[in-house]
XYZ file of C-alpha atoms in Angstrom:
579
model
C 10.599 -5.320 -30.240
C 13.608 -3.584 -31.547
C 15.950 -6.196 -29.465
C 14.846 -9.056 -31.275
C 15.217 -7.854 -34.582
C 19.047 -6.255 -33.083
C 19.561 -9.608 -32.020
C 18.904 -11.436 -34.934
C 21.489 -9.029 -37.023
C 24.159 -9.310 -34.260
C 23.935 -13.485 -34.415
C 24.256 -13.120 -37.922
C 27.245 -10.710 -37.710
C 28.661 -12.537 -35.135
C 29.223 -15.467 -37.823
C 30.895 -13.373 -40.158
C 32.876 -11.227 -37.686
C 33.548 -14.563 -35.003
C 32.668 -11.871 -31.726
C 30.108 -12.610 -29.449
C 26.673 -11.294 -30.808
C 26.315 -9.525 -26.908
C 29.472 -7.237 -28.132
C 27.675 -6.187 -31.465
C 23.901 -5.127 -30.078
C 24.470 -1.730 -29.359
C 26.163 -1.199 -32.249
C 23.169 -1.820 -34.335
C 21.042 1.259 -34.111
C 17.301 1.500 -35.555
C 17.295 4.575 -37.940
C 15.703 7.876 -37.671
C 12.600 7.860 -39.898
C 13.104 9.652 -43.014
C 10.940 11.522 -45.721
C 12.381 8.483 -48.317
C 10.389 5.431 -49.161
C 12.040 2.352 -48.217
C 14.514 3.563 -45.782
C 16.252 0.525 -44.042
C 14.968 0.229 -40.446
C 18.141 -0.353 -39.034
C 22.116 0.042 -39.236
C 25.490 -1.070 -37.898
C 28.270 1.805 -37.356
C 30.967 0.051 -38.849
C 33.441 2.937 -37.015
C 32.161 1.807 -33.473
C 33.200 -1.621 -34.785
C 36.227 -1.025 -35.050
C 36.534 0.928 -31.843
C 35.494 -2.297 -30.403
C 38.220 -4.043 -31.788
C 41.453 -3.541 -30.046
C 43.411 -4.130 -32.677
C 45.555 -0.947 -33.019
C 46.994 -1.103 -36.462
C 46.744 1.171 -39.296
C 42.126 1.682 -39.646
C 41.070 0.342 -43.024
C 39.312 2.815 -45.145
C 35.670 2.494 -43.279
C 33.726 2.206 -46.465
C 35.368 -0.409 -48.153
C 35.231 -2.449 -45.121
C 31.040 -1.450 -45.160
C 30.850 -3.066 -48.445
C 33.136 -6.128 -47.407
C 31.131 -7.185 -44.841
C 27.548 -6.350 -46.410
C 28.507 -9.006 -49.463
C 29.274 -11.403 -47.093
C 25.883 -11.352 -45.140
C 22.745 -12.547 -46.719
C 18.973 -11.985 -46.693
C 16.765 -14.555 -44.503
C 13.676 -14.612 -43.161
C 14.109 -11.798 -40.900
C 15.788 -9.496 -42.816
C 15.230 -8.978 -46.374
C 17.115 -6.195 -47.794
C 21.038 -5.264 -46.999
C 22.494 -2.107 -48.274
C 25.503 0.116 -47.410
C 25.055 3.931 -46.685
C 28.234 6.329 -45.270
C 30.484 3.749 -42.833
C 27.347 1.776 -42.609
C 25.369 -1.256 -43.369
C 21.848 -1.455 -43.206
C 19.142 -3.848 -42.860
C 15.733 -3.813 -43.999
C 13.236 -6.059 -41.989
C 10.573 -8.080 -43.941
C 7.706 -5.692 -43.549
C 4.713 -8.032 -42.150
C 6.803 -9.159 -39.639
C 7.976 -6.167 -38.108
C 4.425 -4.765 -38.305
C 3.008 -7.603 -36.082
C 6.018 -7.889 -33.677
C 6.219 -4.123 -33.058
C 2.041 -4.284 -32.404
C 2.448 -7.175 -30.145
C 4.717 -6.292 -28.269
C 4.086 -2.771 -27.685
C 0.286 -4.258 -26.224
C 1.712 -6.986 -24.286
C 4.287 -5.051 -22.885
C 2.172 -2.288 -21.690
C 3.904 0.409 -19.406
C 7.311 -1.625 -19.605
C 7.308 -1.445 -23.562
C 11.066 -0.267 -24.378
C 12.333 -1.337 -20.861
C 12.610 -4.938 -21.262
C 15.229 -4.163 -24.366
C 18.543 -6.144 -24.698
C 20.010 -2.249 -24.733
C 19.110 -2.909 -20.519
C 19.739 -6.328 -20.059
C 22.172 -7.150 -17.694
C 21.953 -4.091 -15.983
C 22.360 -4.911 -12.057
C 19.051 -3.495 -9.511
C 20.548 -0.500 -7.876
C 19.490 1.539 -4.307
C 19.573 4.700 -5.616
C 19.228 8.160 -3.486
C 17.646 11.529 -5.472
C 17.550 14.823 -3.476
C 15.606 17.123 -5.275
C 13.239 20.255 -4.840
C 14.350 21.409 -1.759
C 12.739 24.795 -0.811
C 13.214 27.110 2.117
C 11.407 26.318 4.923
C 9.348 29.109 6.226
C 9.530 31.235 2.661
C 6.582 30.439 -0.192
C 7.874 27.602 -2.881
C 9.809 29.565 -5.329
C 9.262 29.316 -8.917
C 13.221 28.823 -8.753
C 12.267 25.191 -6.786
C 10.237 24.277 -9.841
C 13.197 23.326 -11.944
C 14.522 21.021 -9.529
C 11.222 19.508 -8.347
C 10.491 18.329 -12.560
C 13.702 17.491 -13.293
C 14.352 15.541 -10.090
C 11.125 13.532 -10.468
C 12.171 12.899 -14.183
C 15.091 11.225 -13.034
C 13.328 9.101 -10.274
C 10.569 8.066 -12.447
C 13.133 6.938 -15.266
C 15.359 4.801 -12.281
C 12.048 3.126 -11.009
C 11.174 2.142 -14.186
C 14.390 0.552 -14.885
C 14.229 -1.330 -11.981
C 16.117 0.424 -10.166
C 15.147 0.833 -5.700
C 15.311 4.837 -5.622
C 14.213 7.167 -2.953
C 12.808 10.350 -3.311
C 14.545 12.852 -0.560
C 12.986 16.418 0.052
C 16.298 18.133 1.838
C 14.429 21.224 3.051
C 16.187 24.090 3.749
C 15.256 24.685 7.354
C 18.291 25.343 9.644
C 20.452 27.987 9.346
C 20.872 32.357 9.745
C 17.334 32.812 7.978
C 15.778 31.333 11.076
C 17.456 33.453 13.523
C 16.058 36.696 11.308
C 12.832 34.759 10.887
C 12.272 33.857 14.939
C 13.212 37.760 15.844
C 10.658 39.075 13.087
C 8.019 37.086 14.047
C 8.315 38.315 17.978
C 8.596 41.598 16.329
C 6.070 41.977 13.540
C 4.153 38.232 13.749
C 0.789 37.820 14.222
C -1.210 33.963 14.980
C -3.874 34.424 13.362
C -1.720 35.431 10.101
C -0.118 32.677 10.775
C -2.796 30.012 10.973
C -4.828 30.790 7.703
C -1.677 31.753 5.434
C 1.253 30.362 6.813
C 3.767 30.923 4.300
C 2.759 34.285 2.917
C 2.665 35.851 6.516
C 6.168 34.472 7.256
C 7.393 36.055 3.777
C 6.104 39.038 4.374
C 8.116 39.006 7.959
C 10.670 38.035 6.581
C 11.010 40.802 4.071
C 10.451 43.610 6.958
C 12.965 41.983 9.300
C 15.650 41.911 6.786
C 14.993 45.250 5.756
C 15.315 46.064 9.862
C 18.224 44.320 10.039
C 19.856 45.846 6.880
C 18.879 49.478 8.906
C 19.088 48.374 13.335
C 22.597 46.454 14.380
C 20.421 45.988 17.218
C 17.839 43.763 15.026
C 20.826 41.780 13.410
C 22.458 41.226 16.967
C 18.927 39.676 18.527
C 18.561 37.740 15.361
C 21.939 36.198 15.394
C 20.990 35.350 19.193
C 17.999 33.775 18.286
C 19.933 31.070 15.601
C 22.592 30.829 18.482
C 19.814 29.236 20.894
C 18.415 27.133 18.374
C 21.755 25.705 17.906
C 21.552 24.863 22.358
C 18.805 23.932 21.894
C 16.659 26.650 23.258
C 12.931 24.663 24.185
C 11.482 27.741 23.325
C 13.156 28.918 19.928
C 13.185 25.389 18.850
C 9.106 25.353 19.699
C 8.907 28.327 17.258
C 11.146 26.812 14.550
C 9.183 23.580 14.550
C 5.720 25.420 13.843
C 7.533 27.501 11.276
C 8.834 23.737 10.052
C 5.497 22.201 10.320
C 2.573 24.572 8.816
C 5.670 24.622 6.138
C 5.720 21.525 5.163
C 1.873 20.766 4.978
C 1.817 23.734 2.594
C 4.632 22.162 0.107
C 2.814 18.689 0.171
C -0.604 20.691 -0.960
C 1.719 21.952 -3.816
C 3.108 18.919 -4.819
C 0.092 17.224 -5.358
C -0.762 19.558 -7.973
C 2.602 18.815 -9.413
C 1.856 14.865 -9.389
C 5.191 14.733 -7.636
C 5.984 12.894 -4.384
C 8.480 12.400 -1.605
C 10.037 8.897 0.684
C 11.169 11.655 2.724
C 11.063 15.018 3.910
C 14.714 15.657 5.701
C 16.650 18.814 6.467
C 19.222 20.827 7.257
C 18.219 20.678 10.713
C 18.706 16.925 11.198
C 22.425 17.202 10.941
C 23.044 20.237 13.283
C 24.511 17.871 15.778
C 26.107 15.111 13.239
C 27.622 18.338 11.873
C 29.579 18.544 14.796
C 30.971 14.981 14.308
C 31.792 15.715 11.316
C 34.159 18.958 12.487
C 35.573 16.333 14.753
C 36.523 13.891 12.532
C 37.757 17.025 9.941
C 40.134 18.183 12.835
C 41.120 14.614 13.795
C 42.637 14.220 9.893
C 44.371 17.216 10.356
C 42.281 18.889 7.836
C 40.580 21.274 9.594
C 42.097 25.367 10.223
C 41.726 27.974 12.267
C 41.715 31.623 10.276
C 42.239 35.057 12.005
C 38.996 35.487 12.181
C 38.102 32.443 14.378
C 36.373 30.215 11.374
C 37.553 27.185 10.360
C 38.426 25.969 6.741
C 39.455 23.325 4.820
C 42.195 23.645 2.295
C 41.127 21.217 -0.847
C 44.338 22.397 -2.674
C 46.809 21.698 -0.030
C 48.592 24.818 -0.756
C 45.973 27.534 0.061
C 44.859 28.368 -3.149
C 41.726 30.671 -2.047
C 39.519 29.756 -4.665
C 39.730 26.002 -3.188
C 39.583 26.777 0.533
C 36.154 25.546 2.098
C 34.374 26.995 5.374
C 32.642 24.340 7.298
C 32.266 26.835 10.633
C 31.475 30.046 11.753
C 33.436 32.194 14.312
C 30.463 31.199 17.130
C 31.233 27.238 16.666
C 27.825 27.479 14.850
C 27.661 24.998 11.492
C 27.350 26.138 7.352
C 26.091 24.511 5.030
C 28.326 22.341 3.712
C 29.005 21.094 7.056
C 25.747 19.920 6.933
C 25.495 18.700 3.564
C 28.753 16.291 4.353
C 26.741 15.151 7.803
C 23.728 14.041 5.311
C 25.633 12.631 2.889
C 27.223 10.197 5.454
C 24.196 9.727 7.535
C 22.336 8.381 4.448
C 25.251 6.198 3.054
C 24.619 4.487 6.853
C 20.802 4.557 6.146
C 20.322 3.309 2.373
C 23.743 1.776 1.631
C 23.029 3.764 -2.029
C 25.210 2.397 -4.940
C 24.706 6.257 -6.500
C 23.218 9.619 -5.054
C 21.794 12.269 -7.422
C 21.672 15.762 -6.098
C 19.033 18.240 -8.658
C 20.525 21.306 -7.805
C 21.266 24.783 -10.064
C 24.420 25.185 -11.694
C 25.419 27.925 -9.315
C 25.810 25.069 -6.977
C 28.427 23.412 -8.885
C 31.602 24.424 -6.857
C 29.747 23.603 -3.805
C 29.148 19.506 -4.293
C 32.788 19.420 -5.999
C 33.993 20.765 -3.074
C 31.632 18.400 -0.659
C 32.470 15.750 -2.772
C 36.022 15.932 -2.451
C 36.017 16.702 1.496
C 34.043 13.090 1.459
C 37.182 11.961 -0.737
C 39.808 13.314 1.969
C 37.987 12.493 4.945
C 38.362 8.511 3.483
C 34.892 7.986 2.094
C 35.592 5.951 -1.355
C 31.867 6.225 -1.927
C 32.087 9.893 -2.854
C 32.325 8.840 -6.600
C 28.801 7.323 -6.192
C 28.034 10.572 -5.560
C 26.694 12.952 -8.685
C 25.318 16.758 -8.884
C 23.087 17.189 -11.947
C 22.615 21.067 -12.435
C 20.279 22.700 -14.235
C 20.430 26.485 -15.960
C 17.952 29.336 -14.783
C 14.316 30.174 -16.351
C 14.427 34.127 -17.456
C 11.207 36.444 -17.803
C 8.420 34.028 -15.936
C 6.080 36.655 -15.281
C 2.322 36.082 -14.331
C -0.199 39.171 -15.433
C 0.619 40.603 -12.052
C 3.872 41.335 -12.540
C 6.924 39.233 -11.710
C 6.720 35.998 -10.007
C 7.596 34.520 -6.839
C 5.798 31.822 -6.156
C 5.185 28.379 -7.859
C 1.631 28.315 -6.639
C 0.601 31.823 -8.817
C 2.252 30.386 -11.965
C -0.347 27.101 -11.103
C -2.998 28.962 -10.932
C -1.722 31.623 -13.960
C -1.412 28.168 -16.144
C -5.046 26.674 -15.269
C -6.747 29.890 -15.724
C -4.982 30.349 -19.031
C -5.480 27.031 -20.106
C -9.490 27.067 -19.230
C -9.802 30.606 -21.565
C -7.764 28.729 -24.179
C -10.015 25.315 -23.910
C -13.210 27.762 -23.603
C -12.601 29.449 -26.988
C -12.058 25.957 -28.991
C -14.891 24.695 -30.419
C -13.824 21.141 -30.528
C -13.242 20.996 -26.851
C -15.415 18.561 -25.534
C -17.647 18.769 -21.917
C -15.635 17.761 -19.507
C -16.487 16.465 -15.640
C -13.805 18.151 -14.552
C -12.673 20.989 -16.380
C -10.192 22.785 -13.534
C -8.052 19.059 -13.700
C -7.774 18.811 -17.260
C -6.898 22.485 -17.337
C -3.984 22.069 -15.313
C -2.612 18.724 -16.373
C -2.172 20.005 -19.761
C -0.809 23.230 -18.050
C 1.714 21.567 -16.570
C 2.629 19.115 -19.674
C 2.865 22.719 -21.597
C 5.124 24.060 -18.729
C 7.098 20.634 -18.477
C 7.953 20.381 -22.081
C 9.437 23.794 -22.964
C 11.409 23.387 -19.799
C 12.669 19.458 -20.566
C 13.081 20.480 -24.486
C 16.838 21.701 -24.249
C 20.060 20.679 -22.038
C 19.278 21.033 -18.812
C 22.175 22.454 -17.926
C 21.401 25.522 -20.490
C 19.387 29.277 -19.189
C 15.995 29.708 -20.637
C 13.630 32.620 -21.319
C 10.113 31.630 -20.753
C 7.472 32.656 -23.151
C 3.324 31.726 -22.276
C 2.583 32.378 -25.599
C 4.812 29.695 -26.751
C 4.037 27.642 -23.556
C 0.532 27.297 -25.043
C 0.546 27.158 -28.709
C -1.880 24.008 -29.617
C 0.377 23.491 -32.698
C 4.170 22.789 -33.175
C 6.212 21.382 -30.518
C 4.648 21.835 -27.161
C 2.772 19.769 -24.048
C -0.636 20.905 -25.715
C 0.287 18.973 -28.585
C 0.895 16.032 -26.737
C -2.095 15.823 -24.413
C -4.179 16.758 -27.681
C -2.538 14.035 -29.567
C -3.623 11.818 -26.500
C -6.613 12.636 -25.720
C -7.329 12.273 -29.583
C -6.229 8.962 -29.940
C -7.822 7.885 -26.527
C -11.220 9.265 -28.397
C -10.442 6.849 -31.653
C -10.493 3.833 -28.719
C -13.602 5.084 -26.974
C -15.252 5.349 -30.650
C -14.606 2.357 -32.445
C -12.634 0.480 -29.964
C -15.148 -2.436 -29.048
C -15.395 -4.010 -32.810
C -12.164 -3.978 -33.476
C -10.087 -5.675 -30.416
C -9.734 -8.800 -32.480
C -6.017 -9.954 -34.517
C -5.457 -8.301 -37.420
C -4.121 -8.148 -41.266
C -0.646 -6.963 -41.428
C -1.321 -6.270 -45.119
C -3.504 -3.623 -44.268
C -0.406 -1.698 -42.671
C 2.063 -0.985 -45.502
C 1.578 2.349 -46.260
C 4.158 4.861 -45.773
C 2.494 6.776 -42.672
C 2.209 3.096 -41.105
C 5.678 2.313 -41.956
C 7.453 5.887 -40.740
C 5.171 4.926 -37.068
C 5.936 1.359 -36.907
C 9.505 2.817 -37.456
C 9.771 4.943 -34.979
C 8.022 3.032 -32.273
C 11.271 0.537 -32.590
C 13.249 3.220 -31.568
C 11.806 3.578 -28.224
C 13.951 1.374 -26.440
C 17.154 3.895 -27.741
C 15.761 6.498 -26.655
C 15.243 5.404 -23.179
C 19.219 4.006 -23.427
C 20.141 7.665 -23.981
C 18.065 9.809 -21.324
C 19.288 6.529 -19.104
C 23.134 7.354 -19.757
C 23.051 11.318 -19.675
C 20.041 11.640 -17.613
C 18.644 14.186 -19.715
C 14.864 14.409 -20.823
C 15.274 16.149 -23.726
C 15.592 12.870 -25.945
C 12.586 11.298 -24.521
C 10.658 14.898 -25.431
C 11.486 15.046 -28.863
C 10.929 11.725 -29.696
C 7.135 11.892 -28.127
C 6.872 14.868 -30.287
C 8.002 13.552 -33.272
C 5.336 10.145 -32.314
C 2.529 13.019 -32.362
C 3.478 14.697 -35.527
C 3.198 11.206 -36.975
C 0.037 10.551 -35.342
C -1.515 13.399 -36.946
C -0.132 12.700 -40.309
C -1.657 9.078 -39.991
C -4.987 10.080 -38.437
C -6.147 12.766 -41.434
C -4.556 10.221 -44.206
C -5.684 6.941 -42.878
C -9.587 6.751 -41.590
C -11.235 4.166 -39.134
C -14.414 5.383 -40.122
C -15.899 4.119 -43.684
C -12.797 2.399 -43.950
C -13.254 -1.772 -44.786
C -13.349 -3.583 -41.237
C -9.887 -5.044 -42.484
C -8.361 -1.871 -42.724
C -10.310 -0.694 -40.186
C -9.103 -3.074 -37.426
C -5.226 -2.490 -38.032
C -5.339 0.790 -37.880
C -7.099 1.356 -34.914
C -4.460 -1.263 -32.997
C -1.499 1.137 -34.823
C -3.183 4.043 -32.889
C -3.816 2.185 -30.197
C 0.083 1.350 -29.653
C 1.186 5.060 -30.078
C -0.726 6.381 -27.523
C 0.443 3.330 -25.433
C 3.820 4.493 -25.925
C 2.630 8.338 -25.709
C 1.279 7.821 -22.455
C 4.514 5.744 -21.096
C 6.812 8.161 -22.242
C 4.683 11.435 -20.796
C 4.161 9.462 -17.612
C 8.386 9.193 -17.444
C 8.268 12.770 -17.552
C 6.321 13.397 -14.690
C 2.896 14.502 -17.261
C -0.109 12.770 -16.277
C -2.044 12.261 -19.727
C -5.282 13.527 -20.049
C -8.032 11.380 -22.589
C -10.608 14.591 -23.027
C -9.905 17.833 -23.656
């Protein structure tokens, strides 16, 4: 793979340079395929060699020093062609070589093709905590939720398969004033049997007529604040209430997720720290960090100097507990339980003030671990509309994607006859819905577009799980007379090269979504590996093609969608081999 080749440059650099050949690998980058023949397949930033160098004198001028160093390196078995470009030297890999070592290894590495790179090595097994999704109990899964639940699982997919121990927390949102609304509508407007054969939509729809009550009747607002007040005692009876809510809730979400191919180590919740949340008050007001306002709440001053915009409530007037109360009780309680060397919270950016804030009551309160601690937000999704009208729930947009998906499948005549035409439907669905959403910075606002969600052509999911299921289709045809070696020769043309080029890359791009945790990189290179694909599948035929020629191509399709499928599996897209 890519390593081996990096790590025959850096030992041969190292000579010349006299630094350890470990300091120079990730300075040696493969390059971006290009539209020119004979492109080198990799190059050395001379620039972030000198960064490395600590010498702070006066910088040499960076392409003299290029040309320096590339007349004093030579061509060997390995490497066959040196050139310089701008502040760079590049190598050129003998040709048959990197065709068979790329092949190889791409097959015997399997799924961990591009995670065994030298880019990784050393890189110490960490316990790893991600909170993500995270609805409201008791209120139908959002299509706000959606964000979080992809993007979290993106970035517990990509730990596990560095080797990293991570665990998937759920931190529902089930404690808090919603429930005292939601147990006084329910005795008000609730009905069982509502209740029993669609949970969540007959608590939304309570929900929406108590708060419009509430908004209207003190007297409606008074009961409900009640109501929270005796779940916070304790109340056997409100607490009976809540926990149904709680339960028919959570069976409901897990029905969901498994349509999302997304899954949890454990479901927790606000309501698991309303007691710890007390400790935590204690131990705020035994630092001398917690105040008393006028109006009988208490804060915490971040600033030191009461600078309102850093002043953080952690009580209400009634003793009862907030949510960052609560969120600080978690955070400790699972630092006790998991002894996590980082914890990644998938939140929106509107939550940003909020974890700084957390974070640095952690800081105050004397918990050095709070740097461990990390909030990944992500931007909002404008205009997702199903043909009803505007969307609530994560469940219509589901079904909106399968049913659109089935007409679109329906109307192509190359779509085969599937055994199960519903799954396929919605597995490329949710690859459409899961690549225009992963395609930019997370952090950036989006306006969603269907028609863009499922063009066939260009860059979207479609593409991919076509490209797939295409390629799985080659394997299925001519697979069994061709699983033999063979001839590198028969791989030199320029669609071969630009693949075999880009499939050394992989390893990079994993490096980068693995430093900035953002899926964007691992998206557009897939994309780019289809566009390829497609190129190389009209211009270079299996079929009436010499057995020779044949057999190598059918193991260079073979090893992009190897790589294909790892890279969609990352991204929480199960690939689909008919459609």
């Amino acid at each position: 793979m890519a390593c081996g080749f990096r790590r025959s440059i850096a030992c041969q650099l190292s000579r010349v340079l006299d630094l350890p050949p470990e300091n120079l690998i990730k300075s040696i980058s493969a390059v971006p395929i290009s539209r020119k023949e004979g492109v080198a397949d990799f190059q050395l930033s001379v620039d972030s060699l000198l960064g490395n160098n600590e010498n702070s004198g006066p910088r040499p001028d960076i392409q003299v020093q290029a040309t320096q160093l590339a007349e004093k390196l030579k061509c060997d078995t390995v490497v066959t062609e040196i050139s310089t470009g701008q502040g760079t030297v590049n190598f050129k890999i003998n040709r048959e070589l990197l065709t068979k070592t790329v092949l190889k290894q791409v097959i015997e590495d399997g799924s961990k093709y591009g995670l065994k790179s030298e880019l990784f090595s050393g890189l110490p097994q960490k316990k790893i905590v991600v909170e993500f999704s995270s609805p409201n109990v008791a209120k139908k899964f959002h299509v706000g939720h959606l964000r979080s639940t992809i993007i979290g699982n993106f970035i517990a997919n990509l730990k596990e398969a560095l080797g990293h121990h991570v665990t998937r927390i759920n931190y529902l949102g089930d404690w808090g004033m919603q429930f005292g609304l939601l147990g006084t509508g329910f005795q008000l407007f609730g009905y069982e049997e509502k209740l029993q054969s669609n949970p969540l939509q007959h608590l939304f729809e309570v929900y929406v007529q108590v708060n419009k009550e509430a908004a209207e009747d003190k007297s409606v607002a008074k009961s409900a604040h009640e109501f929270f007040q005796r779940l916070e005692l304790g109340d056997m009876q409100a607490l009976a209430l809540w926990q149904k809510f709680r339960n028919l809730s959570v069976e409901e979400y897990i029905r969901i997720y498994k349509r999302l191919g997304v899954h949890f180590d454990e479901y927790s919740g606000e309501s698991f720290y309303r007691e710890k949340s007390q400790e935590v008050l204690k131990l705020l007001d035994s630092k001398g960090l917690l105040q008393k306002t006028m109006k009988g709440t208490a804060v915490v001053d971040l600033s030191g100097n009461g600078d309102p915009s850093s002043i953080c409530t952690v009580m209400r007037s009634d003793g009862t507990s907030l949510y960052a109360t609560r969120d600080l009780a978690a955070a400790i309680d699972r630092m006790d339980k998991y002894n996590f060397d980082s914890m990644i919270y998938v939140t929106d950016k509107g939550q940003k003030k909020h974890f700084q804030q957390v974070f640095q009551m952690l800081q105050i309160m004397g918990y050095d671990w709070a740097k461990r601690c990390q909030h990944v937000p992500f931007g909002v999704v404008q205009g997702m509309k199903t043909r009803r009208g505007d969307v609530t729930f994560l469940e219509d947009v589901l079904n909106e994607i399968r049913l659109r998906m089935l007409q679109n499948m329906a109307s192509i005549k190359t779509t085969k006859e599937l055994e199960n035409p519903q799954e396929t439907a919605e597995r490329v669905g949710l690859a459409a819905l899961i690549i225009q959403d992963f395609r930019g910075l997370l952090s950036a606002d989006y306006q969603f577009s269907w028609d863009r969600v499922f063009q066939s052509r260009g860059d979207t999911g479609v593409f991919l799980q076509y490209t797939h299921a295409r390629l799985h289709s080659l394997e299925e045809a001519f697979g069994c007379g061709y699983l033999n070696d063979f001839n590198t020769a028969c791989l030199q043309e320029p669609q071969s090269v630009s693949i075999l080029q880009h499939l050394l890359r992989f390893d990079e791009v994993l490096y980068k979504s693995s430093q900035d945790l953002q899926p964007r990189h691992i998206v557009s290179y897939l994309l780019t590996l289809s566009h390829l694909a497609a190129v190389a599948h009209r211009t270079l035929p299996i079929k009436q093609s010499p057995p020779e020629a044949a057999g190598a191509r059918l193991h260079l399709f073979k090893a992009v969608r190897s790589v294909l499928a790892n890279g969609m599996k990352l991204l929480g897209i199960t690939p689909v081999c008919r459609m």
